[in-house]
PDB file of C-alpha atoms in Angstrom:
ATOM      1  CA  UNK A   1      -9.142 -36.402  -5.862  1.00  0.00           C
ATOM      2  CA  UNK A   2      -8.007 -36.556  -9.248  1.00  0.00           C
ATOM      3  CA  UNK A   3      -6.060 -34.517 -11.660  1.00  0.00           C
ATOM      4  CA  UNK A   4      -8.616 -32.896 -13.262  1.00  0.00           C
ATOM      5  CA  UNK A   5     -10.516 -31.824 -10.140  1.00  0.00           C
ATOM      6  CA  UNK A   6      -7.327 -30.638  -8.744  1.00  0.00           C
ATOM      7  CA  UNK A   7      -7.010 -28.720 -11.893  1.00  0.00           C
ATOM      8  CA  UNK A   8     -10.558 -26.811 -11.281  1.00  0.00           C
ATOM      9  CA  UNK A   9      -9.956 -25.901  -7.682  1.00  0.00           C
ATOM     10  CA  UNK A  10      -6.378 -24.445  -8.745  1.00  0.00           C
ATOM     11  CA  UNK A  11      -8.341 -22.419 -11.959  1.00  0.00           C
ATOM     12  CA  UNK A  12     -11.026 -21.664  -8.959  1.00  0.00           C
ATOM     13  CA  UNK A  13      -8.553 -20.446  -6.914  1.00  0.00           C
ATOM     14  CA  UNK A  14      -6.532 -18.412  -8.974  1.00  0.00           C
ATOM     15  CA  UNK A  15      -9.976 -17.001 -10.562  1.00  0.00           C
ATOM     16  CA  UNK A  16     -10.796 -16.071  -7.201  1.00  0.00           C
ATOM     17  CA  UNK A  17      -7.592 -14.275  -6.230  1.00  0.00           C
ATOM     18  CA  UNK A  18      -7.047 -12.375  -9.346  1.00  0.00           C
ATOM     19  CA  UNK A  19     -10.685 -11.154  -8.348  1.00  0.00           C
ATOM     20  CA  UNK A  20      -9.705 -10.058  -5.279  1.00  0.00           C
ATOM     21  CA  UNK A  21      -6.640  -8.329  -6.390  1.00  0.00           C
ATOM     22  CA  UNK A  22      -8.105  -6.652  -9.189  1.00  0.00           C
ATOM     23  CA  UNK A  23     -11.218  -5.444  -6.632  1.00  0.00           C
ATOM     24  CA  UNK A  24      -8.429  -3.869  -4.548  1.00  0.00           C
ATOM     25  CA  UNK A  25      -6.814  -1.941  -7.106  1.00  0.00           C
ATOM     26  CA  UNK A  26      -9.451   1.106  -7.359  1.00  0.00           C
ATOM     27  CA  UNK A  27      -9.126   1.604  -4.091  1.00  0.00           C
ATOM     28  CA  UNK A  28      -6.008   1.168  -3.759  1.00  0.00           C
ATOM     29  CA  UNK A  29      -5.106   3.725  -6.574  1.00  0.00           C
ATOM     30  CA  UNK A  30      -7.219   6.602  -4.337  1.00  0.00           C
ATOM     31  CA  UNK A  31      -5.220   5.961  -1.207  1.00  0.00           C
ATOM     32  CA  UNK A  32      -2.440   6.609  -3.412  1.00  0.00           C
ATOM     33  CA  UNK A  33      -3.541   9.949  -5.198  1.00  0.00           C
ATOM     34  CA  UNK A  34      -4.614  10.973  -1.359  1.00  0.00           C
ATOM     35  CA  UNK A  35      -1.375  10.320   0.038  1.00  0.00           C
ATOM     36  CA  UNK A  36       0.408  12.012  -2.967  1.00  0.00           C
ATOM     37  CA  UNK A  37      -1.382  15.142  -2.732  1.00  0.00           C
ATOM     38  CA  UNK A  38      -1.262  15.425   1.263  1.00  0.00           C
ATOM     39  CA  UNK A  39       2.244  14.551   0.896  1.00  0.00           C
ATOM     40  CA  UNK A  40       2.706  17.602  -1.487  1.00  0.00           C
ATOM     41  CA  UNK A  41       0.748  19.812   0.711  1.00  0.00           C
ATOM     42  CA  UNK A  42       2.841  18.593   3.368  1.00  0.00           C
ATOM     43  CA  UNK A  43       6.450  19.369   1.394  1.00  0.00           C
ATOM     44  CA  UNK A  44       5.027  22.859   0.134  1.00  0.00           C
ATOM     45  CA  UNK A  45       3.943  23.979   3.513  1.00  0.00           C
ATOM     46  CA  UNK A  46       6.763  22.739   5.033  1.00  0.00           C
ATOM     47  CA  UNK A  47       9.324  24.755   2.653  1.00  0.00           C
ATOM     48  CA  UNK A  48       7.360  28.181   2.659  1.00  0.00           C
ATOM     49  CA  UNK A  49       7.272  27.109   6.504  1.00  0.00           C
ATOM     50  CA  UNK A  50      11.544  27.283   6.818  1.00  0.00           C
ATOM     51  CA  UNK A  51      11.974  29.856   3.984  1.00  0.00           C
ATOM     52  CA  UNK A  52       9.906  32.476   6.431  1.00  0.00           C
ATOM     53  CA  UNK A  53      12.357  34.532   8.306  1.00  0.00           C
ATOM     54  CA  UNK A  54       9.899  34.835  10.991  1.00  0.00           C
ATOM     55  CA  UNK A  55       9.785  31.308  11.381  1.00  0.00           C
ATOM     56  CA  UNK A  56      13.422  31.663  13.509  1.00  0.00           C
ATOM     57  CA  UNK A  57      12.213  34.951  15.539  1.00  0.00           C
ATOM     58  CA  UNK A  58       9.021  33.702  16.976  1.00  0.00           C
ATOM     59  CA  UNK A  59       8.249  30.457  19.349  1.00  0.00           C
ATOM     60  CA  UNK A  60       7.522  27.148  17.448  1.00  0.00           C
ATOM     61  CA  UNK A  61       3.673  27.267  18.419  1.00  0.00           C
ATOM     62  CA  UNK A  62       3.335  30.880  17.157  1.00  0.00           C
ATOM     63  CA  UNK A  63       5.127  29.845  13.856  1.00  0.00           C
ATOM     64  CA  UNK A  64       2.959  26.998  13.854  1.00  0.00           C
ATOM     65  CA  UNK A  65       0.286  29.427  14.058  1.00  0.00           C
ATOM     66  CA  UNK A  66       1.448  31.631  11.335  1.00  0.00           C
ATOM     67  CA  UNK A  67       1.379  28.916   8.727  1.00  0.00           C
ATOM     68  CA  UNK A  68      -1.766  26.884   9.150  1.00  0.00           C
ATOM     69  CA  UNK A  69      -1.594  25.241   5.591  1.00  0.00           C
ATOM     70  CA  UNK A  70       1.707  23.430   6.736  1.00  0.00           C
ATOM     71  CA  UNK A  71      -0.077  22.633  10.270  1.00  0.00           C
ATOM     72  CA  UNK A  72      -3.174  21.286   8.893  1.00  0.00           C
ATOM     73  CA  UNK A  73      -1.593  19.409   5.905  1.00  0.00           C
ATOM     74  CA  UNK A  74       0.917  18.070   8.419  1.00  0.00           C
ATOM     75  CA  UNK A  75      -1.935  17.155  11.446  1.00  0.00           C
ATOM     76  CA  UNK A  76      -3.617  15.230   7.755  1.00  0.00           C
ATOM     77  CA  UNK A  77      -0.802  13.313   6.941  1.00  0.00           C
ATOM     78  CA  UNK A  78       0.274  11.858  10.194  1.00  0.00           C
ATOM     79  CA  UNK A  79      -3.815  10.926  10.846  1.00  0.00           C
ATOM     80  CA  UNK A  80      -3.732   9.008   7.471  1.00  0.00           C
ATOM     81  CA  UNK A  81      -0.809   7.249   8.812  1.00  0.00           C
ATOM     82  CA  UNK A  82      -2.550   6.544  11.938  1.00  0.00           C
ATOM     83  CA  UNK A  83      -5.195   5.463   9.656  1.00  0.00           C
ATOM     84  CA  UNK A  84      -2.894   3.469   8.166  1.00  0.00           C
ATOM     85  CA  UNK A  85      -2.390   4.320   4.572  1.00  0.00           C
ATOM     86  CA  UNK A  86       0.506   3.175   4.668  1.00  0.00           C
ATOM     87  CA  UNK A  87      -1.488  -0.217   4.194  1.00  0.00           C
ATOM     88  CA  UNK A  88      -3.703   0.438   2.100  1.00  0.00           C
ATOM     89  CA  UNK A  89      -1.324   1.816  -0.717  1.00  0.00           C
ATOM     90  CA  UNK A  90       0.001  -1.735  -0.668  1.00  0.00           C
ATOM     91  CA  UNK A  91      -2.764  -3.789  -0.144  1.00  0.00           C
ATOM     92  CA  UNK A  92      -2.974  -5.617  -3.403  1.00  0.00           C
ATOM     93  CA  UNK A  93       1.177  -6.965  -2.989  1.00  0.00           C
ATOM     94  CA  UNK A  94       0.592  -7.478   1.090  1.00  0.00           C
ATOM     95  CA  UNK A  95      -2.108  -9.746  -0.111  1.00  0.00           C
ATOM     96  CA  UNK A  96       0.459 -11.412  -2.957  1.00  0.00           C
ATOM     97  CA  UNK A  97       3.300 -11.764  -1.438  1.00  0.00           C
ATOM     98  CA  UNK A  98       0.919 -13.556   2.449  1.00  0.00           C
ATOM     99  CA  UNK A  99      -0.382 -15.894  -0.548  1.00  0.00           C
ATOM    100  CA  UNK A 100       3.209 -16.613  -2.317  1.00  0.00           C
ATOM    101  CA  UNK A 101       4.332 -17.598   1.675  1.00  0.00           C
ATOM    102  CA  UNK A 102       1.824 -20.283   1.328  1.00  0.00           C
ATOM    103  CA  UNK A 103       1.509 -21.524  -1.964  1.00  0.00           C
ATOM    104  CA  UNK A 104       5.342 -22.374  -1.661  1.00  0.00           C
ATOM    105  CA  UNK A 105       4.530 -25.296   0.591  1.00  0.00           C
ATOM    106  CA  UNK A 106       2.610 -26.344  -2.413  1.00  0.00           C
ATOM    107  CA  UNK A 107       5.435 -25.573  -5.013  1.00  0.00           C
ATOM    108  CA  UNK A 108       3.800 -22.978  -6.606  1.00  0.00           C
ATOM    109  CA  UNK A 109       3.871 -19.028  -6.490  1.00  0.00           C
ATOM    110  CA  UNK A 110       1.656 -16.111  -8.267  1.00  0.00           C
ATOM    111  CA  UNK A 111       2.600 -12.547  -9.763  1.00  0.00           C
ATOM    112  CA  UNK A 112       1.483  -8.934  -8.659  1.00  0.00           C
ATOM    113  CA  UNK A 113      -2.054  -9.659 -10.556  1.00  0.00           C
ATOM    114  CA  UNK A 114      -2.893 -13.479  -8.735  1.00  0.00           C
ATOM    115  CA  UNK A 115      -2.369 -15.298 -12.064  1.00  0.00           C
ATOM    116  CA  UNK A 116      -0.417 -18.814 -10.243  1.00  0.00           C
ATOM    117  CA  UNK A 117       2.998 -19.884 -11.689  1.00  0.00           C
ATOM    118  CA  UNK A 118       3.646 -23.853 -11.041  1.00  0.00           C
ATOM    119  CA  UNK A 119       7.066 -24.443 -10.236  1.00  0.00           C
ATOM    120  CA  UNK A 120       8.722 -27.453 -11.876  1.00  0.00           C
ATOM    121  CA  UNK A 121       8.534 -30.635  -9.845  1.00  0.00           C
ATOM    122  CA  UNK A 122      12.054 -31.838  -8.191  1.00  0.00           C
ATOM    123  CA  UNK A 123      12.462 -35.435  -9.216  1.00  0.00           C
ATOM    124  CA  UNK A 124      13.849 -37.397  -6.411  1.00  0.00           C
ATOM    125  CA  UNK A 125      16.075 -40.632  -7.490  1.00  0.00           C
TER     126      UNK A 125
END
């Protein structure tokens, strides 16, 4: 194989992976107004939750009860972790930095985007 077909399969490759990237990014950019908002929902809840005085009166289940909002935005938030968000929100650098493991066999690395940086060659005397 020869320089300049190496060439095209690295310009291939990269081409390829910036695709992917960039294909995850919508996506990924929902999970992450989802898991902001349920998160908020969560926190809000949560204070007007401790900030009730009946909350220390009553059992946990009845204060539970009291303040579905916090219940149900709680129940949401640890089924989208189940889900595994938590994945999803960093899809596009799990999938960089599995593909920087490998490419430094090659001497070579690539950003956040997929764009590949070549590494200087060692010389060996």
């Amino acid at each position: 194989m020869n320089s300049l077909e190496q060439a095209e399969d690295l310009k291939a490759f990269e081409r390829r992976l910036t695709e992917y990237i960039a294909c995850l990014q919508p996506a990924t950019g929902r999970w992450r107004i989802i898991l902001i908002v349920v998160s908020v929902c969560t926190a809000t809840g949560a204070w007007n939750w401790l900030i009730d005085p009946e909350t220390q009166k009553v059992s946990f289940f009845t204060s539970l009860w009291n303040h579905p909002f916090f219940t149900i935005s709680c129940i949401t938030l640890i089924g989208l972790f189940f889900a595994g968000i938590h994945k999803r929100v960093v899809a596009p650098s799990i999938i960089a930095a599995r593909c920087r493991m490998v490419l430094a066999e090659y001497n070579m690395s690539c950003d956040d985007t997929g764009k590949l940086i070549l590494k200087p060659r060692l010389h060996v005397q």
